[in-house]
Every structure is written in structure tokens, then in C-alpha cells.
Coordinates of C-alpha atoms in Angstrom, one line a residue:
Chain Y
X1 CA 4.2 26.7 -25.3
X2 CA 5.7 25.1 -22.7
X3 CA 4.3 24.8 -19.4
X4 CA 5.0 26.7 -16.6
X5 CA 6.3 24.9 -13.2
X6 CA 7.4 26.5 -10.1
X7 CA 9.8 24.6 -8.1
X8 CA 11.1 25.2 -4.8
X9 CA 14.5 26.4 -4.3
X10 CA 16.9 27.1 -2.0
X11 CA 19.9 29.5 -1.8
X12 CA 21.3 27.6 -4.8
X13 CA 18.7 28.1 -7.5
X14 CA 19.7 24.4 -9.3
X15 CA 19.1 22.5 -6.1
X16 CA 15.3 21.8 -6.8
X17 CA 14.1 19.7 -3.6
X18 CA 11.4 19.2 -2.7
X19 CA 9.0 15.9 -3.1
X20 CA 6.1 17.5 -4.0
X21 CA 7.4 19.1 -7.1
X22 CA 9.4 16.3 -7.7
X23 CA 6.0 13.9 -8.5
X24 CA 5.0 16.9 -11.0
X25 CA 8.5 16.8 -12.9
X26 CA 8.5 13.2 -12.8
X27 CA 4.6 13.3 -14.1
X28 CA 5.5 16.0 -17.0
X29 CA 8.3 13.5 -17.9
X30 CA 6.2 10.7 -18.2
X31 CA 3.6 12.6 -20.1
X32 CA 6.5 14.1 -22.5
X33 CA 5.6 17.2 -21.9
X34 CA 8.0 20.3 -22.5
X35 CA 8.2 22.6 -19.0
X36 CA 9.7 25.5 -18.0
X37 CA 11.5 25.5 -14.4
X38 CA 10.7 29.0 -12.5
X39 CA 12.7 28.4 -9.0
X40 CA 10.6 30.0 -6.3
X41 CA 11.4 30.2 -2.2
X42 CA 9.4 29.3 0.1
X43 CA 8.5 33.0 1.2
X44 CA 8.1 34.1 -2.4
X45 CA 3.8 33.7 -2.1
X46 CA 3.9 37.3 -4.2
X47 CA 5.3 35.2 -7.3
X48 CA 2.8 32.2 -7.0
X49 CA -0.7 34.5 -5.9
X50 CA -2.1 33.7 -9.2
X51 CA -2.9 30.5 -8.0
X52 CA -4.8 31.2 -4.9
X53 CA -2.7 29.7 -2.3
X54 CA 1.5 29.9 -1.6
X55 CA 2.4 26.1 -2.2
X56 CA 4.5 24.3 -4.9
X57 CA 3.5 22.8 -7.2
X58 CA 1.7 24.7 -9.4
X59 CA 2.0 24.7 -13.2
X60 CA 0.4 27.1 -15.7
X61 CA -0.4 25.2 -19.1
X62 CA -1.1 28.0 -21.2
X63 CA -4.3 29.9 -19.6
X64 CA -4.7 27.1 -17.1
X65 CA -3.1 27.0 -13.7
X66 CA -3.5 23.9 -11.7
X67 CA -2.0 23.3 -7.9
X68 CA -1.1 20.8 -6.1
X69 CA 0.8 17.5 -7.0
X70 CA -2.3 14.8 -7.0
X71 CA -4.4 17.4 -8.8
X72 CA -1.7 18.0 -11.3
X73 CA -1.7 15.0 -12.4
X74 CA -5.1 14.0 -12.7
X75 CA -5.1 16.9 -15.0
X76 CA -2.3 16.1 -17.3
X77 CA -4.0 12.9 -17.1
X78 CA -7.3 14.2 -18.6
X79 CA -5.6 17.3 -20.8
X80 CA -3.2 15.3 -22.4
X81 CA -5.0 11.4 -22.8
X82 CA -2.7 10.8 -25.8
X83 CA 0.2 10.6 -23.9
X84 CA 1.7 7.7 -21.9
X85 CA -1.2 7.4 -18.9
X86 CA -0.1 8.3 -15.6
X87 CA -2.8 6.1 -13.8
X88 CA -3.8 3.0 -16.6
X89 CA -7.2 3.5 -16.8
X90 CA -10.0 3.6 -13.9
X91 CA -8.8 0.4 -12.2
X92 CA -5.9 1.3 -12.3
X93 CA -6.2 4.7 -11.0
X94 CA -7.8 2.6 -7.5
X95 CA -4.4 1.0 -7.4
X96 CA -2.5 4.5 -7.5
X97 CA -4.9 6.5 -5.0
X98 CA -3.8 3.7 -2.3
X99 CA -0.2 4.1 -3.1
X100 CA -0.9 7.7 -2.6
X101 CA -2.7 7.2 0.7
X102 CA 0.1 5.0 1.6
X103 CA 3.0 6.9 0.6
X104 CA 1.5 9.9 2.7
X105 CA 0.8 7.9 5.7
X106 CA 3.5 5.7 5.7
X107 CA 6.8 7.3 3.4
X108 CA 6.3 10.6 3.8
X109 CA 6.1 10.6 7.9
X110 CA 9.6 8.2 7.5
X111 CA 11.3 10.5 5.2
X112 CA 10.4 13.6 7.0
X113 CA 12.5 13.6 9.9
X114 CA 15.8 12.8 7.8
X115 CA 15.4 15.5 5.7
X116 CA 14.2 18.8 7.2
X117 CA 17.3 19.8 9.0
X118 CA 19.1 19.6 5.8
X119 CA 16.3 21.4 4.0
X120 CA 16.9 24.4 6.1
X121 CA 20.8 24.4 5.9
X122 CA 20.1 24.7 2.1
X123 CA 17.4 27.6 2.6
X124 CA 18.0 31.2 1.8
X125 CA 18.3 33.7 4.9
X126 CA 15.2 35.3 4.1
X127 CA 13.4 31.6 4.1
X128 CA 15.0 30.2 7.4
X129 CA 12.6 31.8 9.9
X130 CA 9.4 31.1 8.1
X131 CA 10.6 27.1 7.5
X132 CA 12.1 26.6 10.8
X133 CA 9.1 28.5 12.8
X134 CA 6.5 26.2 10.7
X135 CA 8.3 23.1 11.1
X136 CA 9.5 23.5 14.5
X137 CA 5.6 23.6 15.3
X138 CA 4.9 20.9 13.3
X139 CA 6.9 18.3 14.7
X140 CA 7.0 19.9 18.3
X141 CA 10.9 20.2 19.0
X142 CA 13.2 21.8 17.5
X143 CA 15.2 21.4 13.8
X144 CA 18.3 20.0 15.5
X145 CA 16.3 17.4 17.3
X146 CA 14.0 16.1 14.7
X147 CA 15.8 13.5 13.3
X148 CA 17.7 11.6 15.9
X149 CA 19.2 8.5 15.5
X150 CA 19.9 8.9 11.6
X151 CA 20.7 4.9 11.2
X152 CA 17.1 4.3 13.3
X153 CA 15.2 6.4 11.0
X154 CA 17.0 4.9 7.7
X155 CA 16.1 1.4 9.4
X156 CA 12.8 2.3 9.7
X157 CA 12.6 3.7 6.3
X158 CA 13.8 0.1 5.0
X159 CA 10.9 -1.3 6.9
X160 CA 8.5 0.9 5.7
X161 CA 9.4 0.2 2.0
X162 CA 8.8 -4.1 2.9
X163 CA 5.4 -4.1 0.2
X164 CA 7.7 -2.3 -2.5
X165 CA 10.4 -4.6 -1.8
X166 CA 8.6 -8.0 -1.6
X167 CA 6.0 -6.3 -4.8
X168 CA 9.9 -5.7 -6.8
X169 CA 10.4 -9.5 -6.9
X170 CA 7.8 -10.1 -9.4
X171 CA 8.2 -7.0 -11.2
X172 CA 10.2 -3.6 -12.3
X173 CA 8.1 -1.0 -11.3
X174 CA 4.9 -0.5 -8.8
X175 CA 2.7 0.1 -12.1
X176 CA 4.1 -3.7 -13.6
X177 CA 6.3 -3.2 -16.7
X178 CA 6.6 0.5 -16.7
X179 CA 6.2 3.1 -14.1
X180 CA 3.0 5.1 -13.1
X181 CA 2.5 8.0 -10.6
X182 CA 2.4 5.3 -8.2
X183 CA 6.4 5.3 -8.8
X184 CA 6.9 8.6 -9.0
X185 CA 5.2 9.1 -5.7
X186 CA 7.4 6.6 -4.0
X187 CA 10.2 8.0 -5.6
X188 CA 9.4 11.5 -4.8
X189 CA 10.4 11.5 -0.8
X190 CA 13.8 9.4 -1.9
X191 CA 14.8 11.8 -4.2
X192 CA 14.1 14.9 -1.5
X193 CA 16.4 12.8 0.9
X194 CA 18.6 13.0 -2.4
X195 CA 19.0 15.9 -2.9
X196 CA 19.2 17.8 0.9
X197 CA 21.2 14.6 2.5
X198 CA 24.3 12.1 1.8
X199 CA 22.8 9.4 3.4
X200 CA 23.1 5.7 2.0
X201 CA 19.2 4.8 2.2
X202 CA 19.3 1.1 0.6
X203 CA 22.0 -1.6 0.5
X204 CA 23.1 -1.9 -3.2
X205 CA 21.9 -5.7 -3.0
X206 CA 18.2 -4.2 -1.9
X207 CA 15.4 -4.1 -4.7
X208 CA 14.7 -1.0 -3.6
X209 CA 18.0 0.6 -4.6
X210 CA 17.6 -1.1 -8.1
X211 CA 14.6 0.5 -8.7
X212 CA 15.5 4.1 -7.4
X213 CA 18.5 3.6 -9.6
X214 CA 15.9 3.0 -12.6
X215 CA 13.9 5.8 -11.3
X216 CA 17.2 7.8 -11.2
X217 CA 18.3 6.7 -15.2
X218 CA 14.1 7.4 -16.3
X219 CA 13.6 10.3 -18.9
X220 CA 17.1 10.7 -20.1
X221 CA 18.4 10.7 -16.1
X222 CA 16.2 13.5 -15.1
X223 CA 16.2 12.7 -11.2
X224 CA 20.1 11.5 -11.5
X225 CA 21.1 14.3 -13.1
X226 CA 19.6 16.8 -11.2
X227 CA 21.8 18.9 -8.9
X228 CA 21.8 18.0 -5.1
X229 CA 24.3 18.9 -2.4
X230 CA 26.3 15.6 -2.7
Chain T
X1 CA -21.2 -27.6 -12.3
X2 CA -20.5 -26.1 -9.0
X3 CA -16.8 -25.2 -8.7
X4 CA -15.4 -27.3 -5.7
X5 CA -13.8 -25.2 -2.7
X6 CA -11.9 -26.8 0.1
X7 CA -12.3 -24.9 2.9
X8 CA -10.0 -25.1 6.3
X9 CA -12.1 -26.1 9.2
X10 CA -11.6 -27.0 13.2
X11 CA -14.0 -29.3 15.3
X12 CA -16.9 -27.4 14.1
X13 CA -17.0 -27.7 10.4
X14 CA -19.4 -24.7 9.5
X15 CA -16.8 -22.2 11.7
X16 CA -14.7 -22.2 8.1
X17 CA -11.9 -19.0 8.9
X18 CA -8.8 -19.6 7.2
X19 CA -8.1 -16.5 5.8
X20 CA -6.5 -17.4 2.6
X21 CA -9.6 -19.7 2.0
X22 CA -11.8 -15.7 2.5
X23 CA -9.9 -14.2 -0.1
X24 CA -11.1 -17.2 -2.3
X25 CA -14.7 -17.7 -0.9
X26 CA -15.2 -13.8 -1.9
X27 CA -13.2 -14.0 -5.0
X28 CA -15.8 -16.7 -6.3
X29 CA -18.6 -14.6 -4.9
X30 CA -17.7 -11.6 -6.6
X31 CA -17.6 -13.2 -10.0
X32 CA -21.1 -14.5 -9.2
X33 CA -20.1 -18.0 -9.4
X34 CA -21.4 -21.2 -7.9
X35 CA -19.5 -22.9 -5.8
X36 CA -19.6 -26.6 -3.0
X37 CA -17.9 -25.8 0.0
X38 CA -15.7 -28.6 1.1
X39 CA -14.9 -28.4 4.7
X40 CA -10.8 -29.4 5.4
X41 CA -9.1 -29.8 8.5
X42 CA -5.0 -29.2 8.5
X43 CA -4.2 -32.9 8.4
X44 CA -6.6 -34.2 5.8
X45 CA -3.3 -34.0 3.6
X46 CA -4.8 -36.7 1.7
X47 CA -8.3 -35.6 0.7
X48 CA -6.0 -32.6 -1.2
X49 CA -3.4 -34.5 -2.8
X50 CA -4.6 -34.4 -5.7
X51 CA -3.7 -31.0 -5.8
X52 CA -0.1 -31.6 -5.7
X53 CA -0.1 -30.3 -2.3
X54 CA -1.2 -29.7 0.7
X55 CA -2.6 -26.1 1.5
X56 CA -5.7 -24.9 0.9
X57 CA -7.4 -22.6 -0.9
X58 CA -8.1 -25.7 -3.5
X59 CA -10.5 -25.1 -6.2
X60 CA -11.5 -27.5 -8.4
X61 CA -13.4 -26.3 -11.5
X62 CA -14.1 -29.2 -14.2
X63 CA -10.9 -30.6 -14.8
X64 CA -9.0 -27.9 -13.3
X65 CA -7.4 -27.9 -9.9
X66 CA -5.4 -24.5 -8.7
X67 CA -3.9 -23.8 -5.3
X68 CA -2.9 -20.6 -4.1
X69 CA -5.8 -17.4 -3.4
X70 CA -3.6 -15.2 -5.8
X71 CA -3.5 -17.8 -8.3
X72 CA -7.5 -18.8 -8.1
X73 CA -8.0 -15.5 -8.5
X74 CA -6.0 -14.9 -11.6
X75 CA -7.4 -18.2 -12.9
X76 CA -11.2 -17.1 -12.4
X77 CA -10.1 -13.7 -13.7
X78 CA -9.4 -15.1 -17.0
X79 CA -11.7 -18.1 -16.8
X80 CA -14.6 -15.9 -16.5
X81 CA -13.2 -12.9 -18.3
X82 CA -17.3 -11.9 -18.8
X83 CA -18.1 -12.0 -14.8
X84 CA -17.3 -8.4 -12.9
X85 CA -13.5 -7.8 -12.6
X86 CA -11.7 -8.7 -9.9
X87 CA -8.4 -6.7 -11.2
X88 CA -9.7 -4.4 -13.5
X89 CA -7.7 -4.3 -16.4
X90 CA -3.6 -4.3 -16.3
X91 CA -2.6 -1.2 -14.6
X92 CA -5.7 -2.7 -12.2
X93 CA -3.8 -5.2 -11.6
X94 CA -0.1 -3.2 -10.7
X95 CA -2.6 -1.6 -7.5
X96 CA -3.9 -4.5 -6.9
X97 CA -0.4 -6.3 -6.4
X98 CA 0.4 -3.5 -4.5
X99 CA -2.0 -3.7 -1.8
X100 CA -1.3 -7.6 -2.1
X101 CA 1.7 -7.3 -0.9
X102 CA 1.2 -4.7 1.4
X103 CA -1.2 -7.4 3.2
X104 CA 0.7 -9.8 3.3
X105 CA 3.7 -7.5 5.0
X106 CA 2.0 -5.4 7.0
X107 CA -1.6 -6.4 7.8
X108 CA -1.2 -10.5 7.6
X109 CA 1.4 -10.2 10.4
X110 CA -0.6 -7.7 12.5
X111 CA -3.1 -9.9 12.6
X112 CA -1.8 -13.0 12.9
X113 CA -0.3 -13.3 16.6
X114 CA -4.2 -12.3 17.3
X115 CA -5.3 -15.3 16.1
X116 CA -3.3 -17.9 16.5
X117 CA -4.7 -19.5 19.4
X118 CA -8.2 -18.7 18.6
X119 CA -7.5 -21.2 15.9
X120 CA -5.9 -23.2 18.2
X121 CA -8.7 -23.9 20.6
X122 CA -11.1 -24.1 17.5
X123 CA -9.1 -27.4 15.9
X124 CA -10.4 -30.8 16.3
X125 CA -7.9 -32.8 18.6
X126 CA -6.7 -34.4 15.6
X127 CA -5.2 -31.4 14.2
X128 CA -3.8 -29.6 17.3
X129 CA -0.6 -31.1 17.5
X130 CA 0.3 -30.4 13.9
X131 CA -0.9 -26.8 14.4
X132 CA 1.1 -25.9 17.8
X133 CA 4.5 -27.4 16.4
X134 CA 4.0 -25.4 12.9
X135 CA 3.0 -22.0 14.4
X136 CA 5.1 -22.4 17.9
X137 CA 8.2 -22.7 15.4
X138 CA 7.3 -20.0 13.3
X139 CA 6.3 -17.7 15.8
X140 CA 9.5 -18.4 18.5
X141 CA 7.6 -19.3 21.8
X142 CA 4.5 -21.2 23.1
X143 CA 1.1 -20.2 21.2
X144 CA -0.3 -18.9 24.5
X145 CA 2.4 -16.5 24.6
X146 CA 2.7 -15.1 20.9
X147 CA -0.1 -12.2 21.4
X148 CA 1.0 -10.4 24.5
X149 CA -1.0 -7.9 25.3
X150 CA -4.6 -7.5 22.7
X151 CA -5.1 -4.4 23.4
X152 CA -1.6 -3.2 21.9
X153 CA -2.1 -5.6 19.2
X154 CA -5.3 -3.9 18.1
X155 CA -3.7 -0.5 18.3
X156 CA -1.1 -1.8 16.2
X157 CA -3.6 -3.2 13.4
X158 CA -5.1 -0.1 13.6
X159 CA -2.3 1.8 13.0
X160 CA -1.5 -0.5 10.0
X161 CA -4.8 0.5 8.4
X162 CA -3.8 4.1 8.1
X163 CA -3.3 4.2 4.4
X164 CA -6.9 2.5 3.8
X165 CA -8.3 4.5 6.2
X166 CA -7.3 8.0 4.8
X167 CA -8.3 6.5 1.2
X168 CA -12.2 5.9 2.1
X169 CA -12.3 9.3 3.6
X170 CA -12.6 9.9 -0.7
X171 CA -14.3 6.4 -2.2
X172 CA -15.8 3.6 -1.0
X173 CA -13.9 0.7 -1.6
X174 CA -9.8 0.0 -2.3
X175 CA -11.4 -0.9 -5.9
X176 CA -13.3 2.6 -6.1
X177 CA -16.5 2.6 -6.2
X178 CA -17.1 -1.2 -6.3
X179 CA -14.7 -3.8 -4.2
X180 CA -12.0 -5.4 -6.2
X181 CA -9.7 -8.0 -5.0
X182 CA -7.7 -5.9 -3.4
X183 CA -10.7 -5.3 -0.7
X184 CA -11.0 -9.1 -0.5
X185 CA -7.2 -9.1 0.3
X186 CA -7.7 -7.0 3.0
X187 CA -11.0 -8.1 4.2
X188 CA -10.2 -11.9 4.3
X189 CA -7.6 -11.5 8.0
X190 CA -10.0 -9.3 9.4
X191 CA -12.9 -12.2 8.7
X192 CA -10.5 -14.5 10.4
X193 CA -10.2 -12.2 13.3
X194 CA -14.0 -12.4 13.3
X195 CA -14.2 -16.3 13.1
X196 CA -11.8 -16.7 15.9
X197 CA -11.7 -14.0 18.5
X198 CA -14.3 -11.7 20.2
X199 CA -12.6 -8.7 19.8
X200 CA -13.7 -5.4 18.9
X201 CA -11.1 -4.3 16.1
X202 CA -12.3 -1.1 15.3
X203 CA -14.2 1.7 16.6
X204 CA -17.6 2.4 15.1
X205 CA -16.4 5.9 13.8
X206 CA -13.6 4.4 12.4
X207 CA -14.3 4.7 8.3
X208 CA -12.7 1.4 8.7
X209 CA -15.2 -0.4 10.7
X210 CA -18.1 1.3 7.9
X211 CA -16.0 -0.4 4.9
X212 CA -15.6 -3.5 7.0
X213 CA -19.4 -3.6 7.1
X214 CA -20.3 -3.2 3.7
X215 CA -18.1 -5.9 2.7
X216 CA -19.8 -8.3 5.4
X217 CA -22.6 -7.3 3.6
X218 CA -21.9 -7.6 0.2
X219 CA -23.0 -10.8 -1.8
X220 CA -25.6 -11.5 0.1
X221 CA -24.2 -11.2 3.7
X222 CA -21.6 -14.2 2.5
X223 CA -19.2 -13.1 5.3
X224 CA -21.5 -11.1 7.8
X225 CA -23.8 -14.5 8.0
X226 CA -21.0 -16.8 8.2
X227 CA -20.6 -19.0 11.1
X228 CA -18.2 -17.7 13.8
X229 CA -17.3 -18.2 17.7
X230 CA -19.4 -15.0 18.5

């Protein structure tokens, strides 16, 4: 049976956004595994209470329900060991959990501010209220305000990405030949910007575009193909 | 036989900080290896020519001379494939060239205009000259001007360290539960910073400052004993 994965949504049910889930879909892709999309809104906790909390991601494999994105896939990791490995290993799962720390201390906070304002353009009416009231407290102004400078944050979000870049000289991916989570998580926050922008993030001569656009074209152009509002 | 290590040295030649020379000294240490410290100053070009070169780290082990700390370590990785893992295995070695290069973009340059004219007043007279002209062209302006203000330079550096700091809040090391090179990589600039300055770097509730102590401990206190301006 295939599993189960609730993805956040918008208005426009197709338009599946947001970076969290995108590391899970990009992790059940790696691992081959057949899923089921079930869009969900932010303020639909009713629809996700089985799992004890009112975030996406959360996946139901059969009897097994498993939440959040890291979690996730440690567990496809473990469930399914047949499968192409997510992490390489022990060693190699070091080398991930610091692209993870990373990505969350360093991407993440970059990517934010470009792409909440569009997030709540794309939000259903019933959503707006609950995103903007959370955010708005979160980053202490309000939604209009948060970005700024667009062309300061994208610069800043080049900078950000200078270990990838000068790591993408010597090799394709950040796990060496192939991808691992690790690119999946760096990928993640580019393909939110993606989907909920139609900003130009990375010259076409930057290593960083090449490898979004082989992130893009992985899994028979499941990122690429996906719907955004461009 | 001992492997030979050339070590960069000032006036004093037991004050050995060179920080590409650190990720060596502990890359030798971890694989348990014996090795001759060489002490080097900046314009004994000749004493490394044999080398094909003139930079240290320069390890000679039997017959074989490598340059480079990424290369020696790689070398001793498969020279002494028996000895504890410095990588851990291929997809040990994608994280580990991750957080390579993240050092050398990010924490290498944070630390650097810190140290430069600690090193400075450490060099014999001989080398001083050599040293001011490479690092005044590099850096832009005189080397008593390229660290401003400490303070803000320390901020910065510890700003840099979010992502390792938010990773040992879960494990112990960047390797997991056992340094791998990766923690050496990291380590070595903030050795340097200990050889050549007297600042404090981090606070002593920083999770930073606790992993920066076990590796001054490890192998026998190699670092924490080490000879320094302090």
C-alpha cells in the first residue's frame, strides 16, 4: 500500500510548497517508494490529529505514522534498508546531521524572508489569519516588511551557499556521486522559493544553479515538474 | 620509522601554530601514528624543496612525501586503512568534505584577520618581511589594521559556529560519537587562535567551548599541552 503523506497546500491544491515536506517527497523518491499526496492547509489540525501534533510532514506507512521531516527519514532509513540509503552508513549520517544543522541555521533563516509573503498570497482565506498572525510574531514586523531588499536577500543567499558552491567543484552532489538527504535538505528551501516566488536565485554560470537543475531533473523531474505559481 | 612532519614555526620553535600543519599534527594523532616534528620557518623554502614546493604541512613517510592537510589525510587514510577512520567510509567522506569546505569559507576567514599579526610578532626577523608583503597583499591594508575591532571579530566567529553549535546540543563530536577529520578541520584555526592570541573565543556555557576542550584533550592533551603565547 502506498504510503500516506500530507502536504501543505494552498488555495490551489497542486501548489505543494512547503520545504519541509519537500525533504520527505524528495526522501520517498530516493527511497523508491510509492506515496500518496493528501493536500492539507495549514489550519486543517482536525485532518492530521492522528499524529499528535498539527505539522507537515507526516506520513502513515501502513499502521505506522511518523512526523517530522528528520525523523522521517531516519525512519525510511531504518524501515526500508534495501533501498538506496538516505544517509551512507553511520559516518556518513555525521556528515548529513551537520548539513542539517547548517541548512537550519544558515539556509533556512536566508530563505525565509523571500518567501513568506508569497506563501500567504498563495494561502486559502481561512488560512491567512492563522499564517500571518504566527509569522508576523515570528519575525517581529509585519508580512509586507519581511523581506526588504529582494536583490540583498538573494545576495546574501549566494553567500550563504559559498561551502556548496566551492564543495560543487570537486563533485555533483553534497553526498559525492549521488545525492543524499544532505541534498534534499539543501534543495528543500530553493524549491519553496520555487514554488511561492519568480525570483532568479543563481546565475546560470553558478554551480549552484547546475545542481538545483539536477536536483530539479532527479526522479523523473519530480521537483521540476511540480506545479508552482511561475 | 617515525613519519617526518614539517611544522611552521616563528622565533620560538616549540610555539608550532600553523593551522594547516594542526589539521595534520591531529590527523597523525588520531591514526595513532608516530611521528618527528620538524620545526619550519616561512622562508626555509629550501629545507622543503624536496617536496616540490614550498608550503607546509610536509609529511614524509618512507619514501613518500605529500603536501597538502587534505591530501595527508587521504594518504594516511588509505595508508593505514587498519588505524581508526578519519572519514569513515564513502558517504563519511561527502560530510566530511562538506564541513571541509565549509572551513575553509566560512570559519578559515573568520579567524584569520584575528591572527595575522599574532603571527606576525611571533616570526623570527628573518621571516617578517616575507610574511607582511604576502598577507598585507592578500588582506588589502597594513597587518596592524586587518582585525579592526576583536571584539566584533569574535562575535562574528561565533556566529559562524552556529551550525556546530546546534549539532552538539545532540552528539559529541562533528564525527558522532568519536572526532573525525572533520572535527580536526574545525579545531585546527581555533588552535591557531590559541597559539597566537590571548583571546577568550568562547564563553564557557558555550557547547562550543565544551567540544573545544575535549579535543584539547584528546590524544593525550596533544593540543591542550602544546606550547603557545599564553
Amino acid at each position: 500500500m502506498a504510503i500516506s503523506h500530507y502536504e501543505l497546500c494552498g488555495k490551489d491544491p497542486e501548489i505543494l510548497f512547503s520545504p519541509n515536506v519537500w525533504r520527505t517527497k524528495m526522501a520517498l523518491a530516493h527511497k523508491n517508494l510509492d506515496f500518496e499526496t493528501i493536500p492539507w492547509r495549514f489550519t486543517e489540525k482536525d485532518k492530521i490529529a492522528f499524529s499528535g501534533q498539527g505539522k507537515v510532514p507526516v506520513i502513515k506507512d501502513n499502521d505506522t505514522t511518523v512526523i517530522d521531516s528528520w525523523d522521517i527519514a531516519i525512519y525510511l532509513e531504518n524501515a526500508y534498508p534495501d533501498r538506496p540509503s538516505l544517509f551512507g552508513g553511520d559516518a556518513g549520517l555525521a556528515g548529513v546531521t551537520f548539513i542539517r544543522h547548517w541548512v537550519d541555521t544558515v539556509i533556512f533563516p536566508a530563505c525565509a524572508p523571500l518567501a513568506v509573503f508569497g506563501v500567504w498570497k498563495l494561502l486559502d482565506e481561512k488560512d491567512r489569519a492563522y499564517f500571518r498572525e504566527t509569522r508576523e510574531a515570528r519575525f517581529g514586523k509585519p508580512l509586507e516588511d519581511i523581506c526588504g531588499d529582494p536583490a540583498e536577500r538573494i545576495e546574501a543567499l549566494r553567500k550563504a551557499f559559498t561551502p556548496v558552491r566551492s564543495m560543487l567543484s570537486q563533485q555533483s552532489y553534497l553526498g559525492g556521486d549521488a545525492p543524499l538527504f544532505s541534498d534534499h535538505m539543501a534543495f528543500a528551501p530553493l524549491q519553496w522559493l520555487r514554488c511561492v516566488t519568480t525570483h532568479t536565485l543563481f546565475e546560470d554560470s553558478d554551480l549552484i544553479q547546475a545542481w538545483l537543475e539536477r536536483m530539479l531533473k532527479a526522479y523523473g523531474g519530480l521537483a521540476g515538474d511540480a506545479k508552482t505559481i511561475r
